[in-house]
Amino acid sequence: GISLHPMVIMSASEHFTRHRAQAAPGSPLRVFGCLLGTLSGRNVDIANSFELKVSVKEDGTYAIDTEFLKSRLEDYKKVFKDYDALGWYSTVVGQEALESDLALHRQMCEVTESPMYLVLDPVPPAGMQDLPITIYESEVAIVNDNPTIVLSKVSFKMDSVDSERISVDHVAHISSAGDGPETGALVSHLAGQQSAIKMLSDRIQIKSLCNSLPAVNMGTSAKFTEDFLSDYNDTLLVSYLSSITQGTGVVNDVVDKFQTAYDKHTRRRGIF
């Protein structure tokens, strides 16, 4: 039988959500990844996954970067020695494999002999109770007297280890408790990130506006030079007048203080 772990579903969902948030408007909203796990006889255990690099050809079809795939598999084998590549996943609205997916499936056959294909519907219908997931396996059918690889749906069951159950339970509590402390901390963190991004955006707009102003060279325009020097001289004149005014005020204060002191001294001499 086929066992699917929650870690695969959460990784694929997070992959799609992140891609949708970062993608440019109008770009394709499909993500692709490699399925990892163990194979023992006819028992398949899909336990983990990682993202794939996929390019879009001129005809609109996809192609897997096999060099990146093989490199990532080697890295995973160093940590998870029992894990092998079991297949691949992608997101498809409608939860059904597309005809163009067969080309990618054939590429995965170069890595693993009989790859599984997991389809995740990122936009399931409202009120849907089952998981929006379909798993396919490879079969060889005779089409027009030629052996051809076709995709056939298979059933699966959910399985998990203790660490996954703890993670899923934690996520479920955060989702159900909208006013819990975890949610409050997350909201505060996201609000801080939003404020920082808004401030950065404002600064970038100001800088862009300043950069869009034409560079002015004083030597290229006689009219600009004349006007600039006139305004500059007027500013200096105002500054000088302000300094003279302040100096005059100080002198007046000194004269007033001197007259006051002189008058007091004259009265004292007149008494005696």
XYZ file of N, CA and C in Angstrom:
816
model
N 0.815 -1.192 0.000
C 0.000 0.000 0.000
C 0.862 1.260 0.000
N 0.242 2.371 -0.203
C 0.928 3.672 -0.265
C 0.564 4.476 0.974
N 1.585 4.940 1.697
C 1.388 5.770 2.889
C 1.924 7.166 2.604
N 1.136 8.156 2.965
C 1.514 9.553 2.752
C 1.612 10.251 4.092
N 2.720 10.969 4.313
C 2.934 11.659 5.574
C 2.487 13.124 5.472
N 2.024 13.708 6.585
C 1.580 15.116 6.568
C 2.683 16.093 6.170
N 3.948 15.743 6.442
C 5.044 16.649 6.098
C 5.075 16.959 4.612
N 4.722 15.985 3.782
C 4.713 16.204 2.336
C 3.639 17.214 1.953
N 2.457 17.074 2.556
C 1.349 17.986 2.236
C 1.677 19.407 2.689
N 2.216 19.539 3.901
C 2.545 20.878 4.411
C 3.655 21.518 3.592
N 4.653 20.739 3.175
C 5.749 21.292 2.373
C 5.249 21.763 1.017
N 4.407 20.944 0.365
C 3.879 21.333 -0.939
C 2.964 22.555 -0.831
N 2.150 22.614 0.218
C 1.260 23.766 0.415
C 2.064 25.034 0.661
N 3.096 24.922 1.506
C 3.944 26.094 1.777
C 4.685 26.533 0.525
N 5.106 25.571 -0.284
C 5.787 25.867 -1.547
C 4.886 26.682 -2.467
N 3.639 26.250 -2.610
C 2.710 26.970 -3.488
C 2.375 28.350 -2.930
N 2.136 28.446 -1.614
C 1.784 29.737 -1.007
C 2.913 30.742 -1.173
N 4.131 30.304 -0.966
C 5.282 31.204 -1.114
C 5.465 31.624 -2.565
N 5.284 30.675 -3.480
C 5.424 30.993 -4.901
C 4.355 31.989 -5.344
N 3.123 31.812 -4.874
C 2.037 32.720 -5.244
C 2.288 34.121 -4.707
N 2.865 34.232 -3.495
C 3.132 35.545 -2.908
C 4.268 36.261 -3.615
N 5.228 35.518 -4.165
C 6.396 36.125 -4.779
C 6.304 36.241 -6.289
N 5.342 35.564 -6.904
C 5.256 35.524 -8.359
C 4.764 36.859 -8.910
N 5.253 37.178 -10.092
C 4.805 38.388 -10.776
C 3.396 38.178 -11.311
N 2.605 39.255 -11.444
C 1.242 39.111 -11.967
C 1.243 38.476 -13.356
N 0.373 37.495 -13.536
C 0.263 36.840 -14.829
C 1.160 35.638 -15.023
N 2.086 35.372 -14.112
C 2.984 34.228 -14.253
C 2.272 32.942 -13.839
N 2.714 31.781 -14.353
C 2.058 30.501 -14.009
C 2.159 30.214 -12.514
N 1.070 29.702 -11.957
C 1.034 29.417 -10.526
C 1.063 27.914 -10.283
N 2.034 27.246 -10.872
C 2.243 25.829 -10.615
C 3.618 25.648 -9.984
N 3.691 24.731 -9.034
C 4.973 24.405 -8.414
C 5.199 22.905 -8.545
N 6.477 22.531 -8.506
C 6.853 21.139 -8.710
C 7.872 20.737 -7.653
N 7.829 19.467 -7.268
C 8.761 18.983 -6.270
C 8.994 17.495 -6.415
N 10.003 17.014 -5.697
C 10.373 15.604 -5.721
C 9.900 14.933 -4.435
N 9.340 13.734 -4.560
C 8.868 12.959 -3.412
C 9.966 12.025 -2.930
N 10.162 11.986 -1.614
C 11.177 11.132 -1.009
C 10.519 10.166 -0.038
N 11.149 9.033 0.160
C 10.630 8.071 1.120
C 11.311 6.735 0.959
N 10.637 5.705 1.403
C 11.199 4.355 1.362
C 10.271 3.432 0.584
N 10.876 2.421 -0.008
C 10.139 1.428 -0.782
C 10.555 0.046 -0.294
N 9.581 -0.698 0.212
C 9.845 -2.041 0.720
C 8.824 -2.989 0.115
N 9.252 -3.736 -0.887
C 8.314 -4.599 -1.595
C 7.272 -3.772 -2.319
N 6.012 -3.978 -1.984
C 4.928 -3.186 -2.579
C 4.441 -2.088 -1.650
N 5.150 -1.899 -0.547
C 4.793 -0.842 0.409
C 5.616 0.412 0.119
N 4.922 1.500 -0.151
C 5.562 2.781 -0.460
C 5.248 3.755 0.655
N 6.284 4.361 1.216
C 6.114 5.317 2.318
C 6.657 6.669 1.872
N 5.758 7.604 1.511
C 6.161 8.948 1.051
C 6.272 9.848 2.275
N 7.519 10.182 2.656
C 7.738 10.842 3.942
C 8.219 12.274 3.833
N 8.799 12.672 2.713
C 9.369 14.021 2.630
C 9.380 14.464 1.180
N 9.799 15.700 0.954
C 9.845 16.242 -0.405
C 10.771 17.450 -0.441
N 11.153 17.833 -1.633
C 11.883 19.084 -1.832
C 11.496 19.679 -3.179
N 11.786 20.954 -3.342
C 11.364 21.680 -4.538
C 12.235 21.323 -5.740
N 11.635 21.393 -6.920
C 12.343 21.156 -8.172
C 12.453 22.450 -8.972
N 13.546 22.564 -9.712
C 13.675 23.655 -10.664
C 13.094 23.200 -12.000
N 12.090 23.925 -12.455
C 11.400 23.566 -13.697
C 11.358 24.790 -14.589
N 11.750 24.630 -15.834
C 11.725 25.722 -16.804
C 10.556 25.540 -17.765
N 10.128 26.639 -18.349
C 9.016 26.623 -19.301
C 9.579 26.750 -20.707
N 9.234 25.807 -21.572
C 9.706 25.844 -22.948
C 8.871 26.822 -23.778
N 9.297 27.012 -25.025
C 8.595 27.935 -25.909
C 7.178 27.454 -26.223
N 6.973 26.135 -26.244
C 5.636 25.616 -26.539
C 4.733 25.556 -25.319
N 5.215 26.073 -24.168
C 4.399 26.115 -22.963
C 4.534 24.911 -22.063
N 5.282 23.889 -22.487
C 5.492 22.709 -21.654
C 6.634 22.956 -20.665
N 6.772 22.032 -19.705
C 7.759 22.187 -18.648
C 8.882 21.165 -18.822
N 10.055 21.527 -18.278
C 11.204 20.629 -18.296
C 11.916 20.712 -16.960
N 12.253 19.549 -16.396
C 12.911 19.484 -15.091
C 14.409 19.671 -15.260
N 14.990 20.447 -14.350
C 16.442 20.591 -14.302
C 17.009 19.340 -13.630
N 17.415 18.352 -14.440
C 17.842 17.060 -13.895
C 19.142 17.178 -13.111
N 20.018 18.104 -13.497
C 21.278 18.256 -12.761
C 21.004 18.738 -11.337
N 20.090 19.689 -11.196
C 19.707 20.163 -9.857
C 19.052 19.042 -9.068
N 18.200 18.256 -9.713
C 17.520 17.150 -9.049
C 18.525 16.136 -8.515
N 19.472 15.744 -9.326
C 20.459 14.752 -8.894
C 21.340 15.298 -7.780
N 21.670 16.605 -7.847
C 22.493 17.212 -6.800
C 21.762 17.226 -5.461
N 20.480 17.586 -5.485
C 19.710 17.619 -4.240
C 19.518 16.211 -3.674
N 19.342 15.231 -4.543
C 19.199 13.852 -4.073
C 20.465 13.387 -3.367
N 21.619 13.745 -3.901
C 22.876 13.370 -3.251
C 22.986 14.018 -1.877
N 22.553 15.288 -1.767
C 22.600 15.971 -0.467
C 21.670 15.288 0.541
N 20.467 14.920 0.103
C 19.527 14.266 1.010
C 20.023 12.887 1.437
N 20.684 12.176 0.534
C 21.178 10.851 0.863
C 22.243 10.897 1.950
N 22.935 12.026 2.061
C 23.947 12.159 3.105
C 23.301 12.240 4.492
N 22.085 12.777 4.559
C 21.396 12.935 5.843
C 20.394 11.805 6.061
N 19.578 11.525 5.034
C 18.567 10.462 5.121
C 19.001 9.325 4.191
N 19.805 8.444 4.708
C 20.390 7.385 3.881
C 19.354 6.404 3.376
N 18.241 6.245 4.101
C 17.214 5.279 3.696
C 16.231 5.848 2.679
N 16.277 7.168 2.444
C 15.306 7.786 1.548
C 15.785 7.694 0.094
N 14.829 7.410 -0.774
C 15.070 7.404 -2.219
C 14.022 8.268 -2.896
N 14.312 8.627 -4.133
C 13.334 9.382 -4.916
C 12.205 8.434 -5.329
N 10.976 8.794 -4.938
C 9.818 7.951 -5.237
C 8.951 8.515 -6.352
N 9.169 9.776 -6.711
C 8.335 10.391 -7.734
C 8.376 11.899 -7.635
N 7.278 12.535 -7.969
C 7.241 13.991 -7.990
C 5.832 14.469 -7.686
N 5.713 15.766 -7.387
C 4.401 16.359 -7.131
C 4.267 17.666 -7.898
N 3.046 18.080 -8.086
C 2.762 19.392 -8.673
C 1.384 19.840 -8.220
N 1.111 21.115 -8.410
C -0.199 21.672 -8.064
C -1.010 21.861 -9.344
N -2.239 21.361 -9.319
C -3.133 21.471 -10.473
C -4.523 21.783 -9.951
N -5.095 22.865 -10.433
C -6.475 23.197 -10.073
C -7.402 22.188 -10.735
N -8.201 21.512 -9.932
C -9.077 20.462 -10.440
C -8.665 19.084 -10.010
N -7.423 18.967 -9.459
C -6.970 17.714 -8.844
C -6.843 16.577 -9.853
N -6.643 16.895 -11.123
C -6.475 15.876 -12.145
C -5.174 16.139 -12.897
N -4.469 15.061 -13.231
C -3.227 15.200 -13.980
C -3.510 15.741 -15.381
N -2.596 16.567 -15.882
C -2.736 17.125 -17.218
C -2.011 16.246 -18.228
N -2.428 16.343 -19.472
C -1.800 15.538 -20.520
C -0.332 15.906 -20.683
N -0.018 17.203 -20.481
C 1.372 17.649 -20.623
C 2.268 17.141 -19.502
N 1.671 16.634 -18.406
C 2.482 16.142 -17.290
C 3.222 14.854 -17.632
N 2.793 14.162 -18.696
C 3.464 12.916 -19.067
C 4.915 13.149 -19.465
N 5.204 14.326 -20.056
C 6.587 14.616 -20.436
C 7.474 14.728 -19.199
N 6.977 15.395 -18.157
C 7.736 15.478 -16.911
C 7.846 14.109 -16.251
N 6.785 13.318 -16.361
C 6.807 11.992 -15.749
C 7.869 11.116 -16.411
N 8.014 11.247 -17.705
C 9.050 10.473 -18.396
C 10.442 10.916 -17.952
N 10.607 12.207 -17.675
C 11.893 12.668 -17.163
C 12.191 12.059 -15.798
N 11.173 11.964 -14.950
C 11.378 11.367 -13.637
C 11.696 9.879 -13.742
N 11.267 9.235 -14.834
C 11.600 7.824 -15.021
C 13.103 7.619 -15.186
N 13.839 8.682 -15.537
C 15.287 8.573 -15.632
C 15.942 8.526 -14.262
N 15.208 8.977 -13.230
C 15.760 9.007 -11.871
C 15.302 7.802 -11.071
N 14.040 7.471 -11.184
C 13.488 6.314 -10.481
C 12.697 5.476 -11.465
N 12.683 4.173 -11.262
C 12.153 3.261 -12.270
C 10.661 3.428 -12.487
N 9.904 3.513 -11.425
C 8.444 3.626 -11.531
C 7.974 4.747 -10.620
N 8.066 6.002 -11.071
C 7.775 7.131 -10.184
C 6.288 7.267 -9.876
N 5.995 7.749 -8.659
C 4.646 8.144 -8.276
C 4.450 9.611 -8.651
N 3.202 9.987 -8.858
C 2.882 11.384 -9.185
C 1.751 11.842 -8.267
N 2.052 12.849 -7.433
C 1.071 13.394 -6.488
C 0.575 14.734 -7.018
N -0.726 14.865 -7.131
C -1.358 16.111 -7.600
C -2.078 16.748 -6.421
N -1.748 17.995 -6.142
C -2.380 18.758 -5.066
C -3.186 19.899 -5.669
N -4.457 19.966 -5.330
C -5.314 21.062 -5.786
C -5.172 22.218 -4.800
N -4.553 23.342 -5.197
C -4.358 24.452 -4.259
C -5.625 25.253 -3.973
N -6.642 25.060 -4.802
C -7.903 25.791 -4.611
C -9.043 24.772 -4.599
N -9.184 23.998 -3.527
C -10.231 22.969 -3.490
C -11.616 23.603 -3.420
N -12.636 22.884 -3.856
C -14.000 23.421 -3.793
C -14.438 23.662 -2.350
N -15.301 24.639 -2.166
C -15.807 24.941 -0.822
C -16.616 23.772 -0.280
N -16.385 23.458 0.990
C -17.109 22.374 1.630
C -16.527 21.004 1.389
N -15.388 20.922 0.721
C -14.770 19.625 0.441
C -14.223 19.031 1.738
N -14.545 17.772 2.003
C -14.137 17.108 3.240
C -12.861 16.292 3.063
N -12.664 15.706 1.895
C -11.480 14.886 1.649
C -10.275 15.764 1.314
N -9.101 15.166 1.424
C -7.884 15.880 1.054
C -7.882 16.124 -0.458
N -7.528 17.325 -0.894
C -7.507 17.619 -2.342
C -6.251 17.054 -2.999
N -6.070 15.740 -2.865
C -4.848 15.085 -3.335
C -5.222 13.850 -4.138
N -4.527 13.668 -5.241
C -4.652 12.460 -6.049
C -3.248 11.927 -6.324
N -3.068 10.633 -6.174
C -1.774 10.006 -6.428
C -1.918 9.053 -7.610
N -0.948 9.151 -8.528
C -0.922 8.292 -9.706
C 0.332 7.428 -9.668
N 0.234 6.264 -10.295
C 1.399 5.423 -10.502
C 1.550 5.140 -11.986
N 2.739 4.727 -12.370
C 3.017 4.477 -13.786
C 2.552 3.085 -14.186
N 1.942 3.017 -15.347
C 1.566 1.743 -15.944
C 1.924 1.783 -17.419
N 2.237 0.630 -17.948
C 2.550 0.515 -19.373
C 1.348 -0.099 -20.070
N 0.789 0.658 -20.996
C -0.380 0.194 -21.758
C -0.021 0.130 -23.239
N -0.713 -0.727 -23.960
C -0.495 -0.859 -25.396
C -1.443 0.081 -26.121
N -0.879 1.101 -26.751
C -1.660 2.075 -27.506
C -1.168 2.052 -28.949
N -2.079 1.669 -29.873
C -1.711 1.560 -31.293
C -0.529 0.619 -31.488
N -0.590 -0.507 -30.762
C 0.441 -1.548 -30.850
C 1.791 -1.078 -30.335
N 1.810 0.014 -29.579
C 3.059 0.509 -29.004
C 2.921 0.609 -27.487
N 3.956 0.153 -26.755
C 3.904 0.301 -25.289
C 4.024 1.776 -24.898
N 3.089 2.242 -24.093
C 3.035 3.653 -23.722
C 2.817 3.763 -22.220
N 3.545 4.719 -21.597
C 3.380 4.973 -20.168
C 2.102 5.787 -19.951
N 1.241 5.306 -19.071
C 0.014 6.019 -18.703
C -0.021 6.159 -17.193
N -0.825 7.104 -16.726
C -0.971 7.365 -15.295
C -2.276 6.762 -14.798
N -2.170 6.031 -13.722
C -3.346 5.375 -13.158
C -3.495 5.779 -11.700
N -4.714 6.146 -11.304
C -4.972 6.558 -9.922
C -4.838 5.371 -8.975
N -4.272 5.669 -7.796
C -4.139 4.643 -6.762
C -4.638 5.226 -5.445
N -5.062 4.355 -4.565
C -5.508 4.782 -3.236
C -4.310 4.900 -2.315
N -4.476 5.684 -1.255
C -3.399 5.875 -0.291
C -4.009 6.086 1.090
N -3.178 5.976 2.090
C -3.604 6.230 3.464
C -2.628 7.200 4.108
N -3.111 7.928 5.100
C -2.269 8.865 5.828
C -1.549 8.135 6.961
N -0.284 8.482 7.120
C 0.522 7.908 8.187
C 1.401 9.019 8.744
N 1.811 8.876 10.006
C 2.636 9.916 10.615
C 3.417 9.331 11.773
N 4.519 10.010 12.082
C 5.320 9.658 13.258
C 4.989 10.667 14.355
N 5.553 10.451 15.534
C 5.207 11.298 16.685
C 5.528 12.766 16.424
N 6.691 13.045 15.846
C 7.075 14.444 15.613
C 6.104 15.131 14.664
N 5.615 14.413 13.655
C 4.655 15.003 12.718
C 3.312 15.246 13.392
N 2.899 14.339 14.239
C 1.614 14.526 14.936
C 1.665 15.755 15.833
N 2.805 15.989 16.483
C 2.939 17.176 17.335
C 2.864 18.444 16.490
N 3.540 18.430 15.341
C 3.535 19.611 14.465
C 2.142 19.899 13.930
N 1.461 18.854 13.473
C 0.112 19.039 12.922
C -0.845 19.522 13.999
N -0.713 18.974 15.201
C -1.580 19.407 16.301
C -1.329 20.864 16.653
N -0.074 21.291 16.621
C 0.254 22.687 16.922
C -0.339 23.621 15.870
N -0.211 23.250 14.603
C -0.768 24.068 13.522
C -2.287 24.130 13.630
N -2.904 23.010 13.979
C -4.364 22.984 14.110
C -4.835 23.885 15.237
N -4.094 23.916 16.344
C -4.479 24.785 17.457
C -4.362 26.258 17.066
N -3.306 26.601 16.334
C -3.138 27.995 15.907
C -4.250 28.397 14.953
N -4.647 27.479 14.074
C -5.692 27.797 13.094
C -7.046 27.967 13.750
N -7.347 27.136 14.780
C -8.664 27.202 15.408
C -8.774 28.306 16.438
N -7.664 28.637 17.105
C -7.692 29.676 18.138
C -7.245 30.985 17.518
N -8.194 31.719 16.973
C -7.831 32.940 16.267
C -7.284 34.020 17.161
N -7.620 34.010 18.468
C -7.152 35.050 19.367
C -6.150 34.496 20.370
N -5.506 33.387 20.055
C -4.539 32.783 20.967
C -3.238 33.558 20.995
N -2.354 33.240 21.939
C -1.084 33.957 22.031
C -0.194 33.749 20.821
N -0.265 32.502 20.223
C 0.567 32.283 19.048
C 0.121 33.167 17.901
N -1.197 33.258 17.728
C -1.722 34.095 16.657
C -1.389 35.557 16.893
N -1.507 36.011 18.155
C -1.176 37.400 18.461
C 0.269 37.710 18.152
N 1.171 36.791 18.498
C 2.586 37.006 18.210
C 2.826 37.044 16.710
N 2.144 36.157 15.976
C 2.312 36.142 14.529
C 1.790 37.426 13.898
N 0.623 37.881 14.366
C 0.048 39.115 13.822
C 0.967 40.299 14.106
N 1.517 40.365 15.317
C 2.434 41.456 15.655
C 3.672 41.426 14.776
N 4.181 40.213 14.564
C 5.371 40.086 13.717
C 5.072 40.527 12.293
N 3.935 40.076 11.741
C 3.583 40.445 10.374
C 3.295 41.938 10.257
N 2.686 42.532 11.308
C 2.419 43.975 11.283
C 3.733 44.757 11.257
N 4.711 44.306 12.053
C 6.020 44.956 12.029
C 6.688 44.836 10.672
N 6.572 43.650 10.067
C 7.138 43.463 8.736
C 6.454 44.362 7.713
N 5.129 44.504 7.830
C 4.398 45.354 6.894
C 4.823 46.814 7.029
N 4.985 47.287 8.284
C 5.408 48.668 8.491
C 6.800 48.902 7.917
N 7.704 47.941 8.135
C 9.061 48.091 7.615
C 9.065 48.109 6.087
N 8.248 47.242 5.485
C 8.190 47.201 4.024
C 7.586 48.493 3.476
N 6.553 49.027 4.149
C 5.939 50.281 3.697
C 6.933 51.438 3.782
N 7.705 51.493 4.883
C 8.700 52.557 5.029
C 9.776 52.440 3.949
N 10.213 51.201 3.690
C 11.217 50.992 2.647
C 10.677 51.389 1.287
N 9.395 51.055 1.025
C 8.782 51.417 -0.251
C 8.707 52.927 -0.413
N 8.349 53.646 0.669
C 8.287 55.113 0.594
C 9.654 55.698 0.288
N 10.689 55.173 0.938
C 12.039 55.688 0.699
C 12.494 55.407 -0.727
N 12.138 54.231 -1.229
C 12.518 53.900 -2.605
C 11.814 54.829 -3.586
N 10.533 55.137 -3.321
C 9.803 56.050 -4.205
C 10.415 57.440 -4.190
N 10.812 57.917 -2.993
C 11.430 59.240 -2.894
C 12.758 59.258 -3.639
N 13.544 58.202 -3.443
C 14.833 58.136 -4.123
C 14.646 58.059 -5.630
N 13.644 57.284 -6.059
C 13.378 57.182 -7.488
C 12.955 58.523 -8.069
N 12.152 59.284 -7.296
C 11.727 60.606 -7.746
C 12.922 61.546 -7.869
N 13.811 61.491 -6.885
C 15.004 62.353 -6.931
C 15.902 61.974 -8.107
N 16.020 60.665 -8.353
C 16.874 60.229 -9.454
C 16.296 60.595 -10.811
N 14.961 60.758 -10.857
C 14.335 61.105 -12.132
C 14.490 62.582 -12.481
N 14.883 63.417 -11.499
C 15.113 64.833 -11.789
C 16.334 64.987 -12.686
N 16.284 65.898 -13.660
C 17.422 66.044 -14.573
C 18.642 66.608 -13.846
N 19.794 66.096 -14.192
C 21.049 66.605 -13.628
C 21.341 67.974 -14.223
N 21.689 68.944 -13.368
C 21.893 70.325 -13.813
C 23.373 70.658 -13.751
N 23.896 71.102 -14.843
C 25.289 71.541 -14.924
C 25.295 73.060 -15.103
N 25.897 73.748 -14.136
C 25.840 75.218 -14.168
C 26.519 75.781 -15.409
N 27.473 75.070 -15.959
C 28.185 75.618 -17.102
C 27.460 75.453 -18.415
N 26.365 74.736 -18.451
C 25.670 74.452 -19.713
C 24.585 75.467 -20.029
N 24.167 76.305 -19.052
C 23.077 77.247 -19.285
C 23.433 78.588 -18.645
N 23.610 79.610 -19.483
C 23.933 80.943 -18.964
C 22.753 81.525 -18.189
N 21.517 81.259 -18.678
C 20.341 81.776 -18.011
C 20.209 81.171 -16.618
N 20.428 79.837 -16.516
C 20.341 79.192 -15.211
C 21.416 79.737 -14.267
N 22.629 79.943 -14.794
C 23.719 80.472 -13.962
C 23.379 81.850 -13.428
N 22.815 82.690 -14.303
C 22.456 84.042 -13.882
C 21.376 84.030 -12.807
N 20.327 83.227 -13.020
C 19.248 83.149 -12.034
C 19.732 82.548 -10.720
N 20.570 81.526 -10.827
C 21.069 80.881 -9.610
C 21.912 81.851 -8.796
N 22.814 82.577 -9.445
C 23.658 83.523 -8.720
C 22.838 84.660 -8.128
N 21.771 85.081 -8.850
C 20.919 86.141 -8.322
C 20.227 85.687 -7.036
N 19.642 84.489 -7.059
C 19.006 83.967 -5.851
C 20.027 83.746 -4.733
N 21.199 83.289 -5.120
C 22.250 83.053 -4.119
C 22.676 84.360 -3.450
N 22.840 85.413 -4.250
C 23.222 86.720 -3.689
C 22.115 87.296 -2.815
N 20.847 87.114 -3.237
C 19.736 87.593 -2.419
C 19.716 86.881 -1.066
N 19.994 85.608 -1.082
C 20.020 84.847 0.178
C 21.143 85.345 1.081
N 22.309 85.591 0.491
C 23.426 86.105 1.288
C 23.114 87.496 1.844
N 22.458 88.350 1.035
C 22.110 89.686 1.495
C 21.164 89.634 2.688
N 20.157 88.738 2.603
C 19.232 88.589 3.720
C 19.981 88.125 4.960
N 20.916 87.205 4.782
C 21.706 86.719 5.913
C 22.540 87.838 6.529
N 23.157 88.694 5.680
C 23.958 89.813 6.188
C 23.095 90.824 6.928
N 21.911 91.131 6.352
C 21.015 92.077 7.010
C 20.564 91.544 8.374
N 20.320 90.246 8.436
C 19.943 89.657 9.713
C 21.067 89.788 10.739
N 22.296 89.578 10.300
C 23.434 89.713 11.219
C 23.593 91.156 11.689
N 23.418 92.118 10.755
C 23.546 93.535 11.123
C 22.453 93.930 12.114
N 21.233 93.419 11.855
C 20.128 93.719 12.759
C 20.403 93.200 14.162
N 20.898 91.978 14.242
C 21.217 91.414 15.549
C 22.321 92.213 16.233
N 23.340 92.622 15.455
C 24.424 93.430 16.043
C 23.938 94.780 16.534
N 23.027 95.391 15.757
C 22.471 96.684 16.168
C 21.675 96.543 17.458
N 20.927 95.475 17.573
C 20.173 95.248 18.799
C 21.076 95.094 20.000
N 22.203 94.398 19.836
C 23.157 94.239 20.942
C 23.755 95.576 21.339
N 24.116 96.415 20.337
C 24.682 97.743 20.633
C 23.665 98.607 21.374
N 22.396 98.563 20.961
C 21.362 99.335 21.637
C 21.221 98.908 23.089
N 21.290 97.614 23.332
C 21.218 97.137 24.723
C 22.374 97.666 25.553
N 23.574 97.676 24.960
C 24.745 98.193 25.694
C 24.594 99.681 25.994
N 24.099 100.444 24.990
C 23.916 101.890 25.196
C 22.879 102.144 26.291
N 21.779 101.390 26.268
C 20.755 101.585 27.296
C 21.312 101.286 28.679
N 22.075 100.201 28.802
C 22.654 99.860 30.099
C 23.656 100.938 30.548
N 24.435 101.493 29.604
C 25.404 102.527 29.955
C 24.699 103.795 30.430
N 23.630 104.210 29.732
C 22.908 105.408 30.140
C 22.282 105.225 31.520
N 21.751 104.052 31.782
C 21.150 103.803 33.094
C 22.192 103.909 34.191
N 23.332 103.330 33.967
C 24.412 103.395 34.966
C 24.928 104.813 35.131
N 25.033 105.572 34.045
C 25.542 106.956 34.121
C 24.568 107.844 34.879
N 23.260 107.695 34.627
C 22.264 108.493 35.334
C 22.321 108.226 36.830
N 22.439 106.994 37.253
C 22.524 106.676 38.677
C 23.762 107.318 39.309
N 24.880 107.293 38.598
C 26.094 107.871 39.128
C 25.988 109.404 39.268
N 25.286 110.039 38.322
C 25.129 111.504 38.382
C 24.240 111.895 39.553
N 23.198 111.183 39.857
C 22.330 111.511 40.981
C 23.071 111.408 42.290
N 23.888 110.398 42.428
C 24.634 110.241 43.673
C 25.574 111.411 43.918
N 26.237 111.907 42.886
C 27.156 113.035 43.053
C 26.384 114.323 43.398
N 25.191 114.504 42.836
C 24.425 115.710 43.114
C 23.952 115.787 44.550
N 23.697 114.656 45.211
C 23.229 114.644 46.623
C 24.302 115.153 47.537
N 25.544 114.796 47.313
C 26.617 115.241 48.179
C 27.156 116.596 47.738
